[in-house]
Amino acid sequence: MDIGLEVKTDELTEEAKKVLLKNIVGAFTKPAPELYPHQWNWDAGFIAIGYAHFNIDQAESELRHLFSGQWANGMLPHIVFNPAGDNQYFPGIDFWETWRSFDAPEQVQTSGISNPAVHAFALQRMYELAEDKGRALNFVQEMYPKIKAFHAYLYRERDPQQEGLVYIRHPWESGNDNSPTWDIPLEKIDFNKVKVPPFTRKDLNTSDADHRPTHLDYDRYIYLIDVFRKGDYKEDQIYRLTPFAVQDPLFNTILIRANEAMIELGEMIGENTSDFREWNTKAVLAMNSKLWNPSNALYDAYDLISNERIPMEASSGLMPLFAGIPSQTQADAIVKVLKGKMFAGAGGESYYLCPSFTPTSPKFDTKKYWRGPVWINMNWMLYHGLKRYGFDEEAVAIKNDSIELLSRYGFYEYFEPKRNATGQTPGYGSHQFSWSAALYLDLLSI
Ligand code: DGY
């Protein structure tokens, strides 16, 4: 590997496994030692991919535990709480008041919002890597109806105009929680007219405030949760009340890629896959007719409340490559954007691929949560997207950048995107971050 750095892959592999094993809490693995004491939804999918390389029991346990929190309507919550960690994290069990919903499980405590649907392609990767295919097939059969119920929930409850595009109702559902993309719809919440319930943040007890969302961001996040709980988590009621309803290209891309995985897995186990095919036919058309923006060769987001496009400046706009959504001509244009000043940089400024938000924007912040730093899970998806269209060289560049950052700085949550940055801390957010370790194990093998 020519990255101007000797990477000791054996040592790092052992280190990555240790990070994962140390973060185990009973049946699941928490995302990080301190900041995130519960099980997070899309983290669990990426974490299961990592375990599939060395501990299949734990990989299966991750998905089983996550789906133990699935709601009766199919919703898969973004957090399944570990009651023992409840005093370390806000908003915790009591704040969500999910008991208001008839759909929330009684025995398992969860949040009341969801997360990107990564589980089907995590399951597919587990099957690919499995030595015991019989056991892996049984696990596919076990998970299949649960994942299907989740996708069905999204298309039933989150696509009010039946366009084939689902909406997110909280920035935390996107996974790119603090992306400047959400500033535009969030700015419409007017705190002269509405009130935020009192709350105290806990994330700043263990993290640097410079890396985390601002207090105003938190006021908005918490206000939205208050709207959902006052609506008793009834989806139709929430859609009437929520000031935030956005069709996100990343969330939809992940769902489309997951539908593809469900088609392949479904054929293997003799399931009817027609729903997934219908969802995808409609969704790909809608992505290209409604969200594709030829003027900047990225996929925009769309605000369903103001009926306006949200111009995309985040790497989410490149991500439809991952699900084969663009044509080859569109893909060529997207890759030019990736390699140009918007993400790779130009002139004296050069960036590790891929910054989560464009360095060309005044909102770019190299340290702050989803407002610029490089994330390993985004790079993993981008790698696959580039390969899919034959951009092998660019895919390898993304993989090498990821491995360089991980080996240089360790298994942090997110990373400094400037190649020649000086004086910064090595990595940002949390250290010993589970999905960075898990996806390192997978990146080595692809
Ligand atoms: C957090 O607490 O920052 C999470 O990302 C929200 O789920």
Short mmCIF file of C-alpha atoms and ligand atoms in Angstrom, two decimals:
data_model
loop_
_atom_site.label_atom_id
_atom_site.label_comp_id
_atom_site.label_asym_id
_atom_site.label_seq_id
_atom_site.Cartn_x
_atom_site.Cartn_y
_atom_site.Cartn_z
CA MET A 1 0.00 0.00 0.00
CA ASP A 2 1.61 3.28 -1.06
CA ILE A 3 0.40 5.85 1.42
CA GLY A 4 3.80 7.06 2.54
CA LEU A 5 3.27 5.38 5.88
CA GLU A 6 4.10 1.91 6.96
CA VAL A 7 0.86 0.37 8.09
CA LYS A 8 1.26 -2.51 10.53
CA THR A 9 -1.95 -4.21 9.55
CA ASP A 10 -1.54 -7.21 11.87
CA GLU A 11 -1.12 -5.01 14.93
CA LEU A 12 -3.97 -2.76 13.87
CA THR A 13 -6.22 -5.74 13.25
CA GLU A 14 -5.61 -6.97 16.78
CA GLU A 15 -6.20 -3.46 18.09
CA ALA A 16 -9.47 -3.17 16.16
CA LYS A 17 -10.74 -6.44 17.60
CA LYS A 18 -9.80 -5.27 21.10
CA VAL A 19 -11.72 -2.01 20.63
CA LEU A 20 -14.84 -3.95 19.67
CA LEU A 21 -14.56 -6.54 22.43
CA LYS A 22 -13.93 -3.88 25.08
CA ASN A 23 -17.09 -2.04 24.05
CA ILE A 24 -19.32 -5.12 24.53
CA VAL A 25 -22.15 -4.60 27.02
CA GLY A 26 -23.96 -7.91 27.45
CA ALA A 27 -25.53 -8.83 24.12
CA PHE A 28 -24.44 -5.76 22.15
CA THR A 29 -21.49 -3.47 21.52
CA LYS A 30 -21.77 0.18 22.42
CA PRO A 31 -20.44 2.66 19.87
CA ALA A 32 -17.80 4.05 22.24
CA PRO A 33 -16.64 3.63 25.84
CA GLU A 34 -18.15 6.80 27.34
CA LEU A 35 -20.11 9.05 25.02
CA TYR A 36 -22.57 6.42 23.78
CA PRO A 37 -23.50 3.85 26.48
CA HIS A 38 -26.46 2.24 24.64
CA GLN A 39 -26.95 0.35 21.38
CA TRP A 40 -27.25 2.58 18.32
CA ASN A 41 -29.08 1.35 15.26
CA TRP A 42 -26.88 1.93 12.20
CA ASP A 43 -23.76 1.51 14.33
CA ALA A 44 -24.98 -2.02 15.09
CA GLY A 45 -25.11 -2.86 11.36
CA PHE A 46 -21.54 -1.68 10.72
CA ILE A 47 -20.34 -3.30 13.95
CA ALA A 48 -21.88 -6.65 12.89
CA ILE A 49 -19.88 -6.46 9.64
CA GLY A 50 -16.68 -6.14 11.66
CA TYR A 51 -17.53 -9.06 13.94
CA ALA A 52 -18.38 -11.20 10.91
CA HIS A 53 -14.61 -11.38 10.38
CA PHE A 54 -13.83 -13.03 13.71
CA ASN A 55 -16.80 -13.60 16.01
CA ILE A 56 -19.99 -14.69 14.30
CA ASP A 57 -21.84 -15.22 17.61
CA GLN A 58 -21.36 -11.58 18.47
CA ALA A 59 -22.25 -10.42 14.94
CA GLU A 60 -25.60 -12.22 15.17
CA SER A 61 -26.12 -11.01 18.71
CA GLU A 62 -25.77 -7.37 17.58
CA LEU A 63 -28.65 -7.64 15.11
CA ARG A 64 -30.80 -9.79 17.41
CA HIS A 65 -30.44 -7.32 20.24
CA LEU A 66 -31.16 -4.34 18.01
CA PHE A 67 -34.32 -5.91 16.60
CA SER A 68 -35.50 -6.79 20.13
CA GLY A 69 -36.33 -3.07 20.25
CA GLN A 70 -38.36 -3.06 17.02
CA TRP A 71 -41.79 -1.47 17.38
CA ALA A 72 -45.03 -3.27 16.47
CA ASN A 73 -45.44 -0.98 13.44
CA GLY A 74 -42.00 -2.07 12.14
CA MET A 75 -40.10 1.06 13.23
CA LEU A 76 -36.55 0.24 14.25
CA PRO A 77 -35.49 2.79 16.86
CA HIS A 78 -32.21 4.65 16.66
CA ILE A 79 -31.33 3.65 20.23
CA VAL A 80 -32.06 0.50 22.21
CA PHE A 81 -31.31 1.58 25.76
CA ASN A 82 -29.08 -0.15 28.23
CA PRO A 83 -30.86 0.78 31.50
CA ALA A 84 -27.53 0.55 33.39
CA GLY A 85 -26.10 3.36 31.26
CA ASP A 86 -29.14 5.60 31.49
CA ASN A 87 -27.55 8.20 33.76
CA GLN A 88 -24.66 8.78 31.32
CA TYR A 89 -26.62 9.87 28.26
CA PHE A 90 -29.19 12.50 27.38
CA PRO A 91 -31.92 12.20 26.07
CA GLY A 92 -32.44 9.02 28.07
CA ILE A 93 -35.31 6.61 28.64
CA ASP A 94 -37.55 8.96 30.62
CA PHE A 95 -37.20 11.86 28.24
CA TRP A 96 -38.44 9.98 25.19
CA GLU A 97 -41.69 8.85 26.90
CA THR A 98 -42.12 6.12 24.30
CA TRP A 99 -44.68 4.51 26.65
CA ARG A 100 -47.11 6.95 24.96
CA SER A 101 -47.02 4.79 21.83
CA PHE A 102 -49.04 1.59 21.50
CA ASP A 103 -46.33 0.37 19.13
CA ALA A 104 -43.30 0.69 21.42
CA PRO A 105 -42.17 -2.57 23.05
CA GLU A 106 -42.96 -2.94 26.75
CA GLN A 107 -39.95 -4.94 27.87
CA VAL A 108 -37.26 -3.06 25.96
CA GLN A 109 -36.64 0.68 26.31
CA THR A 110 -35.99 2.60 23.10
CA SER A 111 -35.91 6.04 21.53
CA GLY A 112 -38.79 7.13 19.27
CA ILE A 113 -36.97 7.89 16.00
CA SER A 114 -35.15 5.67 13.53
CA ASN A 115 -31.86 5.46 11.60
CA PRO A 116 -30.60 4.44 8.12
CA ALA A 117 -31.56 0.90 7.10
CA VAL A 118 -28.11 -0.68 6.87
CA HIS A 119 -29.14 -4.07 8.27
CA ALA A 120 -29.91 -5.97 5.06
CA PHE A 121 -26.51 -5.33 3.53
CA ALA A 122 -24.84 -6.02 6.87
CA LEU A 123 -26.66 -9.37 6.88
CA GLN A 124 -25.59 -9.98 3.30
CA ARG A 125 -21.95 -9.30 4.21
CA MET A 126 -22.26 -11.66 7.19
CA TYR A 127 -23.51 -14.35 4.86
CA GLU A 128 -20.69 -13.75 2.37
CA LEU A 129 -18.04 -14.04 5.07
CA ALA A 130 -19.59 -17.01 6.87
CA GLU A 131 -17.70 -20.27 6.93
CA ASP A 132 -20.77 -22.16 8.09
CA LYS A 133 -23.24 -21.26 5.33
CA GLY A 134 -26.00 -23.40 6.86
CA ARG A 135 -25.93 -21.39 10.06
CA ALA A 136 -25.71 -18.13 8.10
CA LEU A 137 -28.74 -19.10 6.05
CA ASN A 138 -30.74 -19.81 9.21
CA PHE A 139 -29.82 -16.38 10.46
CA VAL A 140 -30.91 -14.79 7.17
CA GLN A 141 -34.25 -16.59 7.57
CA GLU A 142 -34.59 -15.32 11.14
CA MET A 143 -33.84 -11.70 10.30
CA TYR A 144 -35.59 -11.45 6.94
CA PRO A 145 -39.18 -10.77 8.12
CA LYS A 146 -37.97 -8.26 10.71
CA ILE A 147 -35.96 -6.26 8.22
CA LYS A 148 -38.83 -6.43 5.76
CA ALA A 149 -41.19 -5.04 8.40
CA PHE A 150 -38.81 -2.12 8.91
CA HIS A 151 -38.59 -1.27 5.20
CA ALA A 152 -42.38 -1.65 4.90
CA TYR A 153 -42.83 0.78 7.81
CA LEU A 154 -40.63 3.34 6.06
CA TYR A 155 -42.50 3.16 2.75
CA ARG A 156 -45.90 3.07 4.49
CA GLU A 157 -45.41 5.78 7.13
CA ARG A 158 -42.67 8.01 5.73
CA ASP A 159 -43.75 8.50 2.14
CA PRO A 160 -46.96 10.53 2.48
CA GLN A 161 -47.23 11.35 -1.21
CA GLN A 162 -46.29 7.81 -2.27
CA GLU A 163 -43.35 9.08 -4.31
CA GLY A 164 -40.94 6.26 -3.52
CA LEU A 165 -38.87 8.54 -1.28
CA VAL A 166 -39.07 8.30 2.49
CA TYR A 167 -38.61 11.25 4.80
CA ILE A 168 -36.67 11.67 8.03
CA ARG A 169 -38.26 13.64 10.84
CA HIS A 170 -35.18 14.34 12.93
CA PRO A 171 -31.55 15.08 11.94
CA TRP A 172 -30.49 12.14 14.12
CA GLU A 173 -32.43 9.83 11.82
CA SER A 174 -30.07 10.72 8.97
CA GLY A 175 -27.01 9.44 10.80
CA ASN A 176 -25.29 12.67 9.65
CA ASP A 177 -26.75 14.26 12.77
CA ASN A 178 -25.18 17.70 12.77
CA SER A 179 -24.71 18.24 9.04
CA PRO A 180 -25.16 21.87 7.93
CA THR A 181 -27.68 20.41 5.45
CA TRP A 182 -30.19 20.39 8.30
CA ASP A 183 -29.54 24.01 9.32
CA ILE A 184 -31.89 25.30 6.63
CA PRO A 185 -35.02 23.43 7.78
CA LEU A 186 -34.06 23.72 11.47
CA GLU A 187 -33.71 27.51 11.23
CA LYS A 188 -37.46 27.64 10.56
CA ILE A 189 -38.19 26.57 14.13
CA ASP A 190 -39.02 29.89 15.78
CA PHE A 191 -38.25 29.88 19.49
CA ASN A 192 -40.21 33.11 19.90
CA LYS A 193 -43.28 31.05 19.14
CA VAL A 194 -42.48 27.59 20.52
CA LYS A 195 -40.80 26.44 23.72
CA VAL A 196 -38.11 23.86 24.37
CA PRO A 197 -38.67 21.73 27.48
CA PRO A 198 -35.93 22.12 30.11
CA PHE A 199 -33.00 19.72 29.69
CA THR A 200 -29.32 19.23 30.53
CA ARG A 201 -26.84 17.90 28.00
CA LYS A 202 -24.50 15.11 29.05
CA ASP A 203 -22.38 14.73 25.91
CA LEU A 204 -20.11 17.58 26.96
CA ASN A 205 -19.12 15.69 30.14
CA THR A 206 -17.02 13.36 28.01
CA SER A 207 -16.39 15.27 24.75
CA ASP A 208 -14.80 18.46 23.60
CA ALA A 209 -17.45 21.13 22.95
CA ASP A 210 -15.55 22.16 19.79
CA HIS A 211 -16.30 18.74 18.28
CA ARG A 212 -19.97 18.59 19.29
CA PRO A 213 -23.19 20.36 18.26
CA THR A 214 -23.97 23.81 19.67
CA HIS A 215 -26.60 24.54 22.32
CA LEU A 216 -28.89 25.97 19.66
CA ASP A 217 -28.60 22.69 17.73
CA TYR A 218 -29.58 20.82 20.88
CA ASP A 219 -32.56 23.10 21.51
CA ARG A 220 -33.81 22.18 18.05
CA TYR A 221 -33.15 18.44 18.47
CA ILE A 222 -34.94 18.38 21.79
CA TYR A 223 -37.83 20.49 20.58
CA LEU A 224 -38.46 17.94 17.81
CA ILE A 225 -38.53 15.07 20.29
CA ASP A 226 -41.06 17.04 22.33
CA VAL A 227 -43.26 17.36 19.23
CA PHE A 228 -43.10 13.59 18.65
CA ARG A 229 -43.90 12.63 22.22
CA LYS A 230 -46.77 15.14 22.36
CA GLY A 231 -48.06 13.47 19.18
CA ASP A 232 -47.93 10.13 21.06
CA TYR A 233 -45.61 8.86 18.31
CA LYS A 234 -48.54 8.54 15.93
CA GLU A 235 -47.02 8.93 12.49
CA ASP A 236 -49.98 10.70 10.84
CA GLN A 237 -50.21 13.14 13.75
CA ILE A 238 -46.47 13.75 13.70
CA TYR A 239 -46.51 14.47 9.98
CA ARG A 240 -49.10 17.18 10.60
CA LEU A 241 -47.11 18.68 13.51
CA THR A 242 -43.46 18.30 12.66
CA PRO A 243 -41.54 21.33 11.38
CA PHE A 244 -38.85 18.96 10.07
CA ALA A 245 -39.63 16.42 7.30
CA VAL A 246 -36.82 15.94 4.80
CA GLN A 247 -36.15 13.49 1.98
CA ASP A 248 -32.47 12.80 2.48
CA PRO A 249 -30.47 11.31 -0.42
CA LEU A 250 -28.28 9.30 1.95
CA PHE A 251 -31.15 7.76 3.91
CA ASN A 252 -32.93 6.82 0.68
CA THR A 253 -29.74 5.51 -0.94
CA ILE A 254 -29.08 3.22 2.00
CA LEU A 255 -32.66 1.96 1.87
CA ILE A 256 -32.42 1.29 -1.87
CA ARG A 257 -29.11 -0.57 -1.42
CA ALA A 258 -30.71 -2.51 1.44
CA ASN A 259 -33.70 -3.40 -0.78
CA GLU A 260 -31.22 -4.80 -3.30
CA ALA A 261 -29.67 -6.93 -0.57
CA MET A 262 -33.16 -8.12 0.43
CA ILE A 263 -33.84 -9.15 -3.18
CA GLU A 264 -30.66 -11.21 -3.32
CA LEU A 265 -31.11 -12.74 0.12
CA GLY A 266 -34.83 -13.33 -0.51
CA GLU A 267 -34.09 -15.26 -3.69
CA MET A 268 -31.66 -17.40 -1.78
CA ILE A 269 -34.22 -18.40 0.84
CA GLY A 270 -37.23 -18.61 -1.50
CA GLU A 271 -39.04 -15.46 -0.33
CA ASN A 272 -41.25 -13.32 -2.54
CA THR A 273 -39.18 -10.22 -3.36
CA SER A 274 -41.73 -8.29 -5.41
CA ASP A 275 -42.24 -5.56 -2.77
CA PHE A 276 -38.54 -4.77 -2.74
CA ARG A 277 -38.45 -4.63 -6.54
CA GLU A 278 -41.44 -2.29 -6.69
CA TRP A 279 -40.02 -0.04 -3.99
CA ASN A 280 -36.71 0.20 -5.81
CA THR A 281 -38.10 0.84 -9.27
CA LYS A 282 -40.09 3.76 -7.93
CA ALA A 283 -37.36 5.00 -5.61
CA VAL A 284 -34.58 5.11 -8.22
CA LEU A 285 -36.83 7.03 -10.61
CA ALA A 286 -37.75 9.50 -7.87
CA MET A 287 -34.15 9.98 -6.77
CA ASN A 288 -33.25 10.93 -10.34
CA SER A 289 -36.30 13.03 -11.11
CA LYS A 290 -36.71 14.83 -7.79
CA LEU A 291 -33.32 14.94 -6.06
CA TRP A 292 -30.71 14.87 -8.83
CA ASN A 293 -29.26 18.31 -9.41
CA PRO A 294 -27.47 18.50 -12.78
CA SER A 295 -26.12 21.98 -12.04
CA ASN A 296 -23.75 20.68 -9.35
CA ALA A 297 -23.84 16.94 -10.15
CA LEU A 298 -24.97 15.97 -6.66
CA TYR A 299 -28.24 14.72 -5.20
CA ASP A 300 -30.03 17.37 -3.15
CA ALA A 301 -32.24 16.87 -0.11
CA TYR A 302 -35.87 18.00 -0.24
CA ASP A 303 -37.79 19.79 2.50
CA LEU A 304 -41.39 18.51 2.51
CA ILE A 305 -42.58 21.29 4.81
CA SER A 306 -41.46 24.26 2.68
CA ASN A 307 -41.59 22.26 -0.56
CA GLU A 308 -38.08 23.30 -1.49
CA ARG A 309 -34.86 21.63 -2.43
CA ILE A 310 -32.07 21.88 0.11
CA PRO A 311 -28.94 22.43 -1.96
CA MET A 312 -26.49 19.68 -1.18
CA GLU A 313 -22.98 20.48 -0.04
CA ALA A 314 -22.44 17.33 2.03
CA SER A 315 -20.90 14.06 0.90
CA SER A 316 -24.40 12.52 1.21
CA GLY A 317 -25.02 13.99 -2.24
CA LEU A 318 -22.37 11.67 -3.75
CA MET A 319 -23.61 8.59 -1.99
CA PRO A 320 -26.29 7.41 -4.48
CA LEU A 321 -23.33 5.73 -6.23
CA PHE A 322 -23.54 3.14 -3.45
CA ALA A 323 -26.96 1.94 -4.61
CA GLY A 324 -26.38 2.20 -8.36
CA ILE A 325 -28.88 5.07 -8.64
CA PRO A 326 -27.06 7.35 -11.15
CA SER A 327 -26.50 6.44 -14.79
CA GLN A 328 -22.88 6.03 -15.86
CA THR A 329 -22.94 9.60 -17.25
CA GLN A 330 -24.24 10.95 -13.95
CA ALA A 331 -21.67 8.86 -12.09
CA ASP A 332 -18.85 10.32 -14.21
CA ALA A 333 -20.03 13.81 -13.26
CA ILE A 334 -20.31 12.89 -9.56
CA VAL A 335 -16.77 11.52 -9.51
CA LYS A 336 -15.48 14.76 -11.04
CA VAL A 337 -17.07 16.61 -8.14
CA LEU A 338 -15.49 14.21 -5.64
CA LYS A 339 -12.06 14.75 -7.17
CA GLY A 340 -12.46 18.49 -7.62
CA LYS A 341 -12.26 21.46 -5.27
CA MET A 342 -15.55 20.66 -3.60
CA PHE A 343 -14.22 17.58 -1.75
CA ALA A 344 -10.60 16.72 -2.65
CA GLY A 345 -9.56 20.39 -2.63
CA ALA A 346 -7.63 22.54 -5.05
CA GLY A 347 -4.63 24.84 -5.05
CA GLY A 348 -2.75 24.68 -1.75
CA GLU A 349 -5.56 22.92 0.09
CA SER A 350 -5.80 19.20 -0.14
CA TYR A 351 -8.20 16.99 1.81
CA TYR A 352 -8.39 13.38 2.78
CA LEU A 353 -11.30 11.80 1.00
CA CYS A 354 -13.91 12.33 1.83
CA PRO A 355 -14.79 15.39 3.93
CA SER A 356 -18.36 15.01 5.20
CA PHE A 357 -19.09 18.61 4.17
CA THR A 358 -17.49 20.72 1.47
CA PRO A 359 -14.44 22.79 2.46
CA THR A 360 -15.70 25.44 0.01
CA SER A 361 -18.52 26.43 2.37
CA PRO A 362 -18.22 28.93 5.23
CA LYS A 363 -20.03 26.29 7.31
CA PHE A 364 -17.17 23.82 6.85
CA ASP A 365 -15.58 23.00 10.20
CA THR A 366 -12.73 20.49 10.27
CA LYS A 367 -13.45 19.36 13.83
CA LYS A 368 -17.17 19.49 14.29
CA TYR A 369 -19.53 16.52 14.21
CA TRP A 370 -20.60 15.94 10.56
CA ARG A 371 -19.65 19.46 9.45
CA GLY A 372 -16.40 18.53 7.68
CA PRO A 373 -14.48 15.62 9.26
CA VAL A 374 -13.94 12.31 7.48
CA TRP A 375 -16.06 9.37 8.68
CA ILE A 376 -15.07 5.76 8.07
CA ASN A 377 -18.59 4.43 7.44
CA MET A 378 -19.21 7.03 4.73
CA ASN A 379 -15.90 6.07 3.13
CA TRP A 380 -16.84 2.39 3.24
CA MET A 381 -20.07 3.13 1.34
CA LEU A 382 -18.30 5.44 -1.09
CA TYR A 383 -15.66 2.78 -1.77
CA HIS A 384 -18.38 0.33 -2.79
CA GLY A 385 -20.17 2.96 -4.85
CA LEU A 386 -17.03 3.82 -6.80
CA LYS A 387 -16.23 0.16 -7.45
CA ARG A 388 -19.73 -0.36 -8.71
CA TYR A 389 -19.15 2.11 -11.57
CA GLY A 390 -15.64 0.91 -12.38
CA PHE A 391 -13.78 3.75 -10.61
CA ASP A 392 -11.27 1.34 -9.13
CA GLU A 393 -8.46 3.84 -8.72
CA GLU A 394 -10.68 6.32 -6.88
CA ALA A 395 -12.08 3.52 -4.70
CA VAL A 396 -8.56 2.50 -3.69
CA ALA A 397 -7.72 6.15 -2.94
CA ILE A 398 -10.68 6.30 -0.51
CA LYS A 399 -9.66 3.03 1.10
CA ASN A 400 -6.05 4.15 1.47
CA ASP A 401 -7.06 7.48 2.97
CA SER A 402 -9.25 5.65 5.48
CA ILE A 403 -6.51 3.24 6.46
CA GLU A 404 -3.98 6.04 6.69
CA LEU A 405 -6.20 8.05 9.05
CA LEU A 406 -6.96 5.02 11.21
CA SER A 407 -3.36 3.91 11.44
CA ARG A 408 -2.00 7.39 12.00
CA TYR A 409 -4.51 8.49 14.62
CA GLY A 410 -6.26 5.39 15.98
CA PHE A 411 -9.89 4.27 16.03
CA TYR A 412 -11.48 7.68 16.53
CA GLU A 413 -15.05 8.57 15.70
CA TYR A 414 -14.14 11.15 13.00
CA PHE A 415 -11.00 12.63 11.51
CA GLU A 416 -9.33 15.84 10.48
CA PRO A 417 -9.83 16.21 6.73
CA LYS A 418 -6.92 18.60 6.00
CA ARG A 419 -3.92 16.66 4.78
CA ASN A 420 -1.39 19.18 6.03
CA ALA A 421 -3.14 20.22 9.23
CA THR A 422 -0.92 21.07 12.17
CA GLY A 423 -1.66 21.48 15.85
CA GLN A 424 -4.94 19.61 15.81
CA THR A 425 -5.85 16.73 18.12
CA PRO A 426 -5.36 13.39 16.41
CA GLY A 427 -8.96 12.38 15.99
CA TYR A 428 -12.28 13.82 17.00
CA GLY A 429 -15.39 12.84 18.93
CA SER A 430 -14.89 9.63 20.80
CA HIS A 431 -11.79 7.43 20.88
CA GLN A 432 -12.07 3.62 20.59
CA PHE A 433 -15.06 4.04 18.33
CA SER A 434 -16.60 0.71 17.41
CA TRP A 435 -17.59 1.21 13.77
CA SER A 436 -14.19 2.69 12.88
CA ALA A 437 -12.64 -0.53 14.22
CA ALA A 438 -15.26 -2.79 12.63
CA LEU A 439 -15.02 -1.24 9.19
CA TYR A 440 -11.22 -1.23 9.33
CA LEU A 441 -11.47 -5.03 9.53
CA ASP A 442 -13.76 -5.07 6.52
CA LEU A 443 -11.79 -2.50 4.49
CA LEU A 444 -8.71 -4.72 4.73
CA SER A 445 -10.60 -7.53 3.08
CA ILE A 446 -12.19 -5.69 0.14
C1 DGY B 1 -25.90 11.83 19.83
O1 DGY B 1 -26.33 11.75 20.97
O2 DGY B 1 -25.05 12.65 19.46
C2 DGY B 1 -26.39 10.87 18.87
O3 DGY B 1 -25.74 10.92 17.69
C3 DGY B 1 -27.84 11.05 18.67
O4 DGY B 1 -28.35 9.84 18.59
#
